[in-house]
Amino acid sequence: MSVAAADPKHNVQTVRQNFYDKISKQDMTPLWEVLRNVVTKEPKSKASAKVWKYDDIKKSILEAGELITPEEAERRVLVLENPTLRGQSRATNSLFAGVQLIMPGEVADAHKHVSSAIRFVLDGEGAYTAVEGEKANMARGDFILTPNWAPHDHGNPGKNPVLWLDVLDMPTINHFETSFMEHYDEKAQNTNREDGDSLERYGSGVLPDGQTIDTFKHRSPVINYTYARTRPICERLMKTGDVDPSHGARVRYSNPVTGGHVMSTMGAWLAMFPKGFKGKDYQSTDGMIFVCVEGRGSTKVDDKVLEWGPNDVFVIPPWKKYAHNCPEQTVLFSISDRPAQEALGIWREGK
Ligand code: GTQ
């Protein structure tokens, strides 16, 4: 008797393996061998918790400023790659993050793409982003939108290097394989709408008469949510004690036409934390990208503690329990893919 026949378990395994090998040639495979990996009991993110220190970012991007022009690069950006997702141009599984530098006198040519972008201004003044004909002047802490298919170009007529965080949804767009992009013949678009125009028109409690809400169903019409306007609202919440045990005195950037998120694929928040804040553990299915705007502190995630200060960028993967600790008054900006998850009905949180 052969060994296989004498050992029914071995025999079964051999027979099964032969079967798997046979059907593999027809591009088929047994689900029961992989089911637990594809239907997990709870989210198992491949991303890691990570802080990028602003000192490192700034040194390297200024060095890149001497290596390549925006004309050559199209966009002079250093990608913040999640350490366990290297080579994939992503900070979380669904979002790209990078830091862009524009030196005095430089421009980054007009183009448009399906991927939506946001800018969060980190350093320097005097640059602008032009979006759909509106020239948005950039100041530190400003949150600027470049929605899906909106033409945009950047320029720096000022005297200082200007640096900002870019977050784009391209991993999400590429997941659906729906990326398109176009360049313009002109370097910069015609800007006949001045700085703040969209905010005045759409964020003042009135709307242009006859405006159909449908136009702004998936994206806010407001281009620049300035820090000068948003920060005092967090301060107001903090003073009146509207401080969430996990999220602090937090506002959600919203579409003034619908009250929803600013875009369909990315949502953002600004939060102020009182001195001595010790956050309660929180988890949600959206991986978070944070920027420290003011103050300093740390975030506990699993058995790691991420320490951060001004302009540091850090990532918390989906469903990891995390808690902020702020020994001094702190402001954090955050962004995630929560609107996309909510639209699909799959977003969850745990407290
Ligand atoms: O400024 O248009 O970080 O197209 C990546 C792709 C920035 C931009 C990025 C882009 C841009």
PDB file of N, CA and C in Angstrom, residues 194-261:
ATOM      1  N   GLU A 194     -11.657  86.958  -7.714  1.00  0.00           N
ATOM      2  CA  GLU A 194     -10.588  87.319  -6.785  1.00  0.00           C
ATOM      3  C   GLU A 194     -10.608  86.424  -5.545  1.00  0.00           C
ATOM      4  N   ASP A 195      -9.555  86.573  -4.738  1.00  0.00           N
ATOM      5  CA  ASP A 195      -9.392  85.805  -3.497  1.00  0.00           C
ATOM      6  C   ASP A 195     -10.657  85.916  -2.645  1.00  0.00           C
ATOM      7  N   GLY A 196     -11.172  84.782  -2.181  1.00  0.00           N
ATOM      8  CA  GLY A 196     -12.321  84.790  -1.268  1.00  0.00           C
ATOM      9  C   GLY A 196     -13.673  84.869  -1.953  1.00  0.00           C
ATOM     10  N   ASP A 197     -13.668  84.929  -3.287  1.00  0.00           N
ATOM     11  CA  ASP A 197     -14.922  85.102  -4.026  1.00  0.00           C
ATOM     12  C   ASP A 197     -15.944  83.996  -3.722  1.00  0.00           C
ATOM     13  N   SER A 198     -15.505  82.739  -3.748  1.00  0.00           N
ATOM     14  CA  SER A 198     -16.468  81.636  -3.567  1.00  0.00           C
ATOM     15  C   SER A 198     -17.023  81.611  -2.147  1.00  0.00           C
ATOM     16  N   LEU A 199     -16.191  81.983  -1.182  1.00  0.00           N
ATOM     17  CA  LEU A 199     -16.673  82.023   0.202  1.00  0.00           C
ATOM     18  C   LEU A 199     -17.752  83.088   0.372  1.00  0.00           C
ATOM     19  N   GLU A 200     -17.511  84.267  -0.219  1.00  0.00           N
ATOM     20  CA  GLU A 200     -18.496  85.354  -0.136  1.00  0.00           C
ATOM     21  C   GLU A 200     -19.817  84.929  -0.786  1.00  0.00           C
ATOM     22  N   ARG A 201     -19.698  84.314  -1.949  1.00  0.00           N
ATOM     23  CA  ARG A 201     -20.911  83.954  -2.694  1.00  0.00           C
ATOM     24  C   ARG A 201     -21.725  82.863  -2.046  1.00  0.00           C
ATOM     25  N   TYR A 202     -20.997  81.839  -1.527  1.00  0.00           N
ATOM     26  CA  TYR A 202     -21.697  80.623  -1.105  1.00  0.00           C
ATOM     27  C   TYR A 202     -21.685  80.399   0.404  1.00  0.00           C
ATOM     28  N   GLY A 203     -20.817  81.099   1.111  1.00  0.00           N
ATOM     29  CA  GLY A 203     -20.687  80.843   2.541  1.00  0.00           C
ATOM     30  C   GLY A 203     -21.191  81.983   3.405  1.00  0.00           C
ATOM     31  N   SER A 204     -22.103  82.772   2.901  1.00  0.00           N
ATOM     32  CA  SER A 204     -22.563  83.950   3.651  1.00  0.00           C
ATOM     33  C   SER A 204     -24.037  83.884   4.019  1.00  0.00           C
ATOM     34  N   GLY A 205     -24.647  82.700   3.873  1.00  0.00           N
ATOM     35  CA  GLY A 205     -26.059  82.576   4.252  1.00  0.00           C
ATOM     36  C   GLY A 205     -27.019  82.927   3.136  1.00  0.00           C
ATOM     37  N   VAL A 206     -26.476  83.296   1.987  1.00  0.00           N
ATOM     38  CA  VAL A 206     -27.304  83.486   0.800  1.00  0.00           C
ATOM     39  C   VAL A 206     -26.657  82.665  -0.325  1.00  0.00           C
ATOM     40  N   LEU A 207     -27.436  82.398  -1.383  1.00  0.00           N
ATOM     41  CA  LEU A 207     -26.877  81.715  -2.535  1.00  0.00           C
ATOM     42  C   LEU A 207     -27.255  82.496  -3.779  1.00  0.00           C
ATOM     43  N   PRO A 208     -26.407  82.452  -4.796  1.00  0.00           N
ATOM     44  CA  PRO A 208     -26.801  83.118  -6.040  1.00  0.00           C
ATOM     45  C   PRO A 208     -28.180  82.612  -6.463  1.00  0.00           C
ATOM     46  N   ASP A 209     -29.096  83.524  -6.742  1.00  0.00           N
ATOM     47  CA  ASP A 209     -30.472  83.140  -7.038  1.00  0.00           C
ATOM     48  C   ASP A 209     -30.512  82.247  -8.275  1.00  0.00           C
ATOM     49  N   GLY A 210     -31.288  81.192  -8.184  1.00  0.00           N
ATOM     50  CA  GLY A 210     -31.422  80.281  -9.328  1.00  0.00           C
ATOM     51  C   GLY A 210     -30.374  79.187  -9.338  1.00  0.00           C
ATOM     52  N   GLN A 211     -29.478  79.230  -8.388  1.00  0.00           N
ATOM     53  CA  GLN A 211     -28.406  78.226  -8.305  1.00  0.00           C
ATOM     54  C   GLN A 211     -29.016  76.845  -8.032  1.00  0.00           C
ATOM     55  N   THR A 212     -28.642  75.870  -8.820  1.00  0.00           N
ATOM     56  CA  THR A 212     -29.175  74.539  -8.516  1.00  0.00           C
ATOM     57  C   THR A 212     -28.227  73.821  -7.560  1.00  0.00           C
ATOM     58  N   ILE A 213     -28.835  73.214  -6.562  1.00  0.00           N
ATOM     59  CA  ILE A 213     -28.050  72.534  -5.529  1.00  0.00           C
ATOM     60  C   ILE A 213     -27.273  71.370  -6.140  1.00  0.00           C
ATOM     61  N   ASP A 214     -27.828  70.790  -7.207  1.00  0.00           N
ATOM     62  CA  ASP A 214     -27.190  69.645  -7.862  1.00  0.00           C
ATOM     63  C   ASP A 214     -25.734  69.895  -8.241  1.00  0.00           C
ATOM     64  N   THR A 215     -25.440  71.132  -8.661  1.00  0.00           N
ATOM     65  CA  THR A 215     -24.077  71.469  -9.076  1.00  0.00           C
ATOM     66  C   THR A 215     -23.085  71.174  -7.958  1.00  0.00           C
ATOM     67  N   PHE A 216     -23.550  71.368  -6.726  1.00  0.00           N
ATOM     68  CA  PHE A 216     -22.635  71.241  -5.592  1.00  0.00           C
ATOM     69  C   PHE A 216     -22.984  70.062  -4.684  1.00  0.00           C
ATOM     70  N   LYS A 217     -23.639  69.051  -5.290  1.00  0.00           N
ATOM     71  CA  LYS A 217     -24.026  67.871  -4.520  1.00  0.00           C
ATOM     72  C   LYS A 217     -22.799  67.114  -4.009  1.00  0.00           C
ATOM     73  N   HIS A 218     -21.773  67.025  -4.842  1.00  0.00           N
ATOM     74  CA  HIS A 218     -20.612  66.197  -4.489  1.00  0.00           C
ATOM     75  C   HIS A 218     -19.416  67.006  -4.027  1.00  0.00           C
ATOM     76  N   ARG A 219     -19.512  68.331  -4.020  1.00  0.00           N
ATOM     77  CA  ARG A 219     -18.341  69.139  -3.677  1.00  0.00           C
ATOM     78  C   ARG A 219     -18.780  70.522  -3.236  1.00  0.00           C
ATOM     79  N   SER A 220     -18.047  71.047  -2.286  1.00  0.00           N
ATOM     80  CA  SER A 220     -18.336  72.398  -1.825  1.00  0.00           C
ATOM     81  C   SER A 220     -17.929  73.421  -2.883  1.00  0.00           C
ATOM     82  N   PRO A 221     -18.715  74.505  -3.026  1.00  0.00           N
ATOM     83  CA  PRO A 221     -18.294  75.569  -3.942  1.00  0.00           C
ATOM     84  C   PRO A 221     -17.192  76.450  -3.352  1.00  0.00           C
ATOM     85  N   VAL A 222     -16.968  76.339  -2.043  1.00  0.00           N
ATOM     86  CA  VAL A 222     -15.974  77.213  -1.401  1.00  0.00           C
ATOM     87  C   VAL A 222     -14.575  76.657  -1.662  1.00  0.00           C
ATOM     88  N   ILE A 223     -13.681  77.506  -2.115  1.00  0.00           N
ATOM     89  CA  ILE A 223     -12.324  77.073  -2.464  1.00  0.00           C
ATOM     90  C   ILE A 223     -11.368  77.167  -1.274  1.00  0.00           C
ATOM     91  N   ASN A 224     -11.454  78.245  -0.511  1.00  0.00           N
ATOM     92  CA  ASN A 224     -10.493  78.425   0.590  1.00  0.00           C
ATOM     93  C   ASN A 224     -11.203  78.602   1.930  1.00  0.00           C
ATOM     94  N   TYR A 225     -10.985  77.649   2.826  1.00  0.00           N
ATOM     95  CA  TYR A 225     -11.470  77.756   4.208  1.00  0.00           C
ATOM     96  C   TYR A 225     -10.283  78.271   5.020  1.00  0.00           C
ATOM     97  N   THR A 226     -10.248  79.573   5.249  1.00  0.00           N
ATOM     98  CA  THR A 226      -9.041  80.155   5.833  1.00  0.00           C
ATOM     99  C   THR A 226      -8.929  79.832   7.330  1.00  0.00           C
ATOM    100  N   TYR A 227      -7.689  79.746   7.771  1.00  0.00           N
ATOM    101  CA  TYR A 227      -7.424  79.496   9.199  1.00  0.00           C
ATOM    102  C   TYR A 227      -7.942  80.671  10.025  1.00  0.00           C
ATOM    103  N   ALA A 228      -7.810  81.868   9.458  1.00  0.00           N
ATOM    104  CA  ALA A 228      -8.240  83.078  10.173  1.00  0.00           C
ATOM    105  C   ALA A 228      -9.731  83.009  10.533  1.00  0.00           C
ATOM    106  N   ARG A 229     -10.529  82.342   9.710  1.00  0.00           N
ATOM    107  CA  ARG A 229     -11.959  82.217  10.014  1.00  0.00           C
ATOM    108  C   ARG A 229     -12.278  80.978  10.836  1.00  0.00           C
ATOM    109  N   THR A 230     -11.560  79.878  10.593  1.00  0.00           N
ATOM    110  CA  THR A 230     -11.939  78.604  11.222  1.00  0.00           C
ATOM    111  C   THR A 230     -11.428  78.480  12.657  1.00  0.00           C
ATOM    112  N   ARG A 231     -10.217  78.914  12.898  1.00  0.00           N
ATOM    113  CA  ARG A 231      -9.628  78.766  14.237  1.00  0.00           C
ATOM    114  C   ARG A 231     -10.484  79.394  15.341  1.00  0.00           C
ATOM    115  N   PRO A 232     -10.987  80.644  15.124  1.00  0.00           N
ATOM    116  CA  PRO A 232     -11.777  81.254  16.204  1.00  0.00           C
ATOM    117  C   PRO A 232     -13.054  80.469  16.530  1.00  0.00           C
ATOM    118  N   ILE A 233     -13.542  79.673  15.586  1.00  0.00           N
ATOM    119  CA  ILE A 233     -14.755  78.886  15.864  1.00  0.00           C
ATOM    120  C   ILE A 233     -14.418  77.745  16.830  1.00  0.00           C
ATOM    121  N   CYS A 234     -13.258  77.122  16.634  1.00  0.00           N
ATOM    122  CA  CYS A 234     -12.807  76.084  17.577  1.00  0.00           C
ATOM    123  C   CYS A 234     -12.612  76.698  18.968  1.00  0.00           C
ATOM    124  N   GLU A 235     -12.032  77.880  18.969  1.00  0.00           N
ATOM    125  CA  GLU A 235     -11.772  78.572  20.230  1.00  0.00           C
ATOM    126  C   GLU A 235     -13.094  78.849  20.973  1.00  0.00           C
ATOM    127  N   ARG A 236     -14.080  79.252  20.199  1.00  0.00           N
ATOM    128  CA  ARG A 236     -15.413  79.526  20.737  1.00  0.00           C
ATOM    129  C   ARG A 236     -15.998  78.258  21.378  1.00  0.00           C
ATOM    130  N   LEU A 237     -15.884  77.124  20.667  1.00  0.00           N
ATOM    131  CA  LEU A 237     -16.403  75.847  21.194  1.00  0.00           C
ATOM    132  C   LEU A 237     -15.679  75.486  22.482  1.00  0.00           C
ATOM    133  N   MET A 238     -14.358  75.699  22.474  1.00  0.00           N
ATOM    134  CA  MET A 238     -13.569  75.330  23.648  1.00  0.00           C
ATOM    135  C   MET A 238     -13.983  76.149  24.861  1.00  0.00           C
ATOM    136  N   LYS A 239     -14.185  77.443  24.624  1.00  0.00           N
ATOM    137  CA  LYS A 239     -14.545  78.343  25.731  1.00  0.00           C
ATOM    138  C   LYS A 239     -15.889  77.978  26.338  1.00  0.00           C
ATOM    139  N   THR A 240     -16.818  77.493  25.503  1.00  0.00           N
ATOM    140  CA  THR A 240     -18.143  77.155  26.025  1.00  0.00           C
ATOM    141  C   THR A 240     -18.218  75.701  26.479  1.00  0.00           C
ATOM    142  N   GLY A 241     -17.081  75.009  26.450  1.00  0.00           N
ATOM    143  CA  GLY A 241     -17.048  73.646  26.983  1.00  0.00           C
ATOM    144  C   GLY A 241     -17.530  72.587  26.006  1.00  0.00           C
ATOM    145  N   ASP A 242     -17.683  72.946  24.740  1.00  0.00           N
ATOM    146  CA  ASP A 242     -18.074  71.947  23.744  1.00  0.00           C
ATOM    147  C   ASP A 242     -16.837  71.167  23.291  1.00  0.00           C
ATOM    148  N   VAL A 243     -16.338  70.371  24.212  1.00  0.00           N
ATOM    149  CA  VAL A 243     -15.088  69.648  23.964  1.00  0.00           C
ATOM    150  C   VAL A 243     -15.372  68.147  24.001  1.00  0.00           C
ATOM    151  N   ASP A 244     -15.253  67.487  22.881  1.00  0.00           N
ATOM    152  CA  ASP A 244     -15.493  66.046  22.813  1.00  0.00           C
ATOM    153  C   ASP A 244     -14.383  65.312  23.573  1.00  0.00           C
ATOM    154  N   PRO A 245     -14.726  64.257  24.335  1.00  0.00           N
ATOM    155  CA  PRO A 245     -13.704  63.560  25.134  1.00  0.00           C
ATOM    156  C   PRO A 245     -12.580  62.955  24.284  1.00  0.00           C
ATOM    157  N   SER A 246     -12.847  62.659  23.014  1.00  0.00           N
ATOM    158  CA  SER A 246     -11.787  62.116  22.150  1.00  0.00           C
ATOM    159  C   SER A 246     -11.262  63.148  21.156  1.00  0.00           C
ATOM    160  N   HIS A 247     -12.181  63.972  20.611  1.00  0.00           N
ATOM    161  CA  HIS A 247     -11.825  64.831  19.471  1.00  0.00           C
ATOM    162  C   HIS A 247     -11.583  66.293  19.820  1.00  0.00           C
ATOM    163  N   GLY A 248     -11.794  66.664  21.072  1.00  0.00           N
ATOM    164  CA  GLY A 248     -11.578  68.056  21.462  1.00  0.00           C
ATOM    165  C   GLY A 248     -12.660  68.971  20.915  1.00  0.00           C
ATOM    166  N   ALA A 249     -12.336  70.270  20.826  1.00  0.00           N
ATOM    167  CA  ALA A 249     -13.287  71.264  20.302  1.00  0.00           C
ATOM    168  C   ALA A 249     -13.139  71.253  18.786  1.00  0.00           C
ATOM    169  N   ARG A 250     -13.942  70.414  18.130  1.00  0.00           N
ATOM    170  CA  ARG A 250     -13.670  70.082  16.719  1.00  0.00           C
ATOM    171  C   ARG A 250     -14.795  70.550  15.807  1.00  0.00           C
ATOM    172  N   VAL A 251     -14.414  71.158  14.697  1.00  0.00           N
ATOM    173  CA  VAL A 251     -15.393  71.487  13.650  1.00  0.00           C
ATOM    174  C   VAL A 251     -15.097  70.651  12.407  1.00  0.00           C
ATOM    175  N   ARG A 252     -16.160  70.411  11.668  1.00  0.00           N
ATOM    176  CA  ARG A 252     -16.049  69.682  10.393  1.00  0.00           C
ATOM    177  C   ARG A 252     -16.153  70.707   9.273  1.00  0.00           C
ATOM    178  N   TYR A 253     -15.191  70.704   8.369  1.00  0.00           N
ATOM    179  CA  TYR A 253     -15.305  71.577   7.193  1.00  0.00           C
ATOM    180  C   TYR A 253     -16.516  71.101   6.386  1.00  0.00           C
ATOM    181  N   SER A 254     -17.430  72.017   6.077  1.00  0.00           N
ATOM    182  CA  SER A 254     -18.656  71.551   5.429  1.00  0.00           C
ATOM    183  C   SER A 254     -18.970  72.337   4.165  1.00  0.00           C
ATOM    184  N   ASN A 255     -19.767  71.709   3.332  1.00  0.00           N
ATOM    185  CA  ASN A 255     -20.298  72.302   2.111  1.00  0.00           C
ATOM    186  C   ASN A 255     -21.477  73.187   2.524  1.00  0.00           C
ATOM    187  N   PRO A 256     -21.393  74.517   2.331  1.00  0.00           N
ATOM    188  CA  PRO A 256     -22.450  75.390   2.832  1.00  0.00           C
ATOM    189  C   PRO A 256     -23.774  75.214   2.075  1.00  0.00           C
ATOM    190  N   VAL A 257     -23.744  74.591   0.929  1.00  0.00           N
ATOM    191  CA  VAL A 257     -24.980  74.389   0.158  1.00  0.00           C
ATOM    192  C   VAL A 257     -25.770  73.192   0.695  1.00  0.00           C
ATOM    193  N   THR A 258     -25.059  72.139   1.107  1.00  0.00           N
ATOM    194  CA  THR A 258     -25.735  70.909   1.530  1.00  0.00           C
ATOM    195  C   THR A 258     -25.558  70.591   3.010  1.00  0.00           C
ATOM    196  N   GLY A 259     -24.557  71.181   3.650  1.00  0.00           N
ATOM    197  CA  GLY A 259     -24.227  70.831   5.039  1.00  0.00           C
ATOM    198  C   GLY A 259     -23.388  69.571   5.129  1.00  0.00           C
ATOM    199  N   GLY A 260     -23.163  68.918   3.997  1.00  0.00           N
ATOM    200  CA  GLY A 260     -22.385  67.668   3.985  1.00  0.00           C
ATOM    201  C   GLY A 260     -20.885  67.935   4.010  1.00  0.00           C
ATOM    202  N   HIS A 261     -20.125  66.882   3.765  1.00  0.00           N
ATOM    203  CA  HIS A 261     -18.668  67.018   3.706  1.00  0.00           C
ATOM    204  C   HIS A 261     -18.271  67.893   2.515  1.00  0.00           C
TER     205      HIS A 261
END
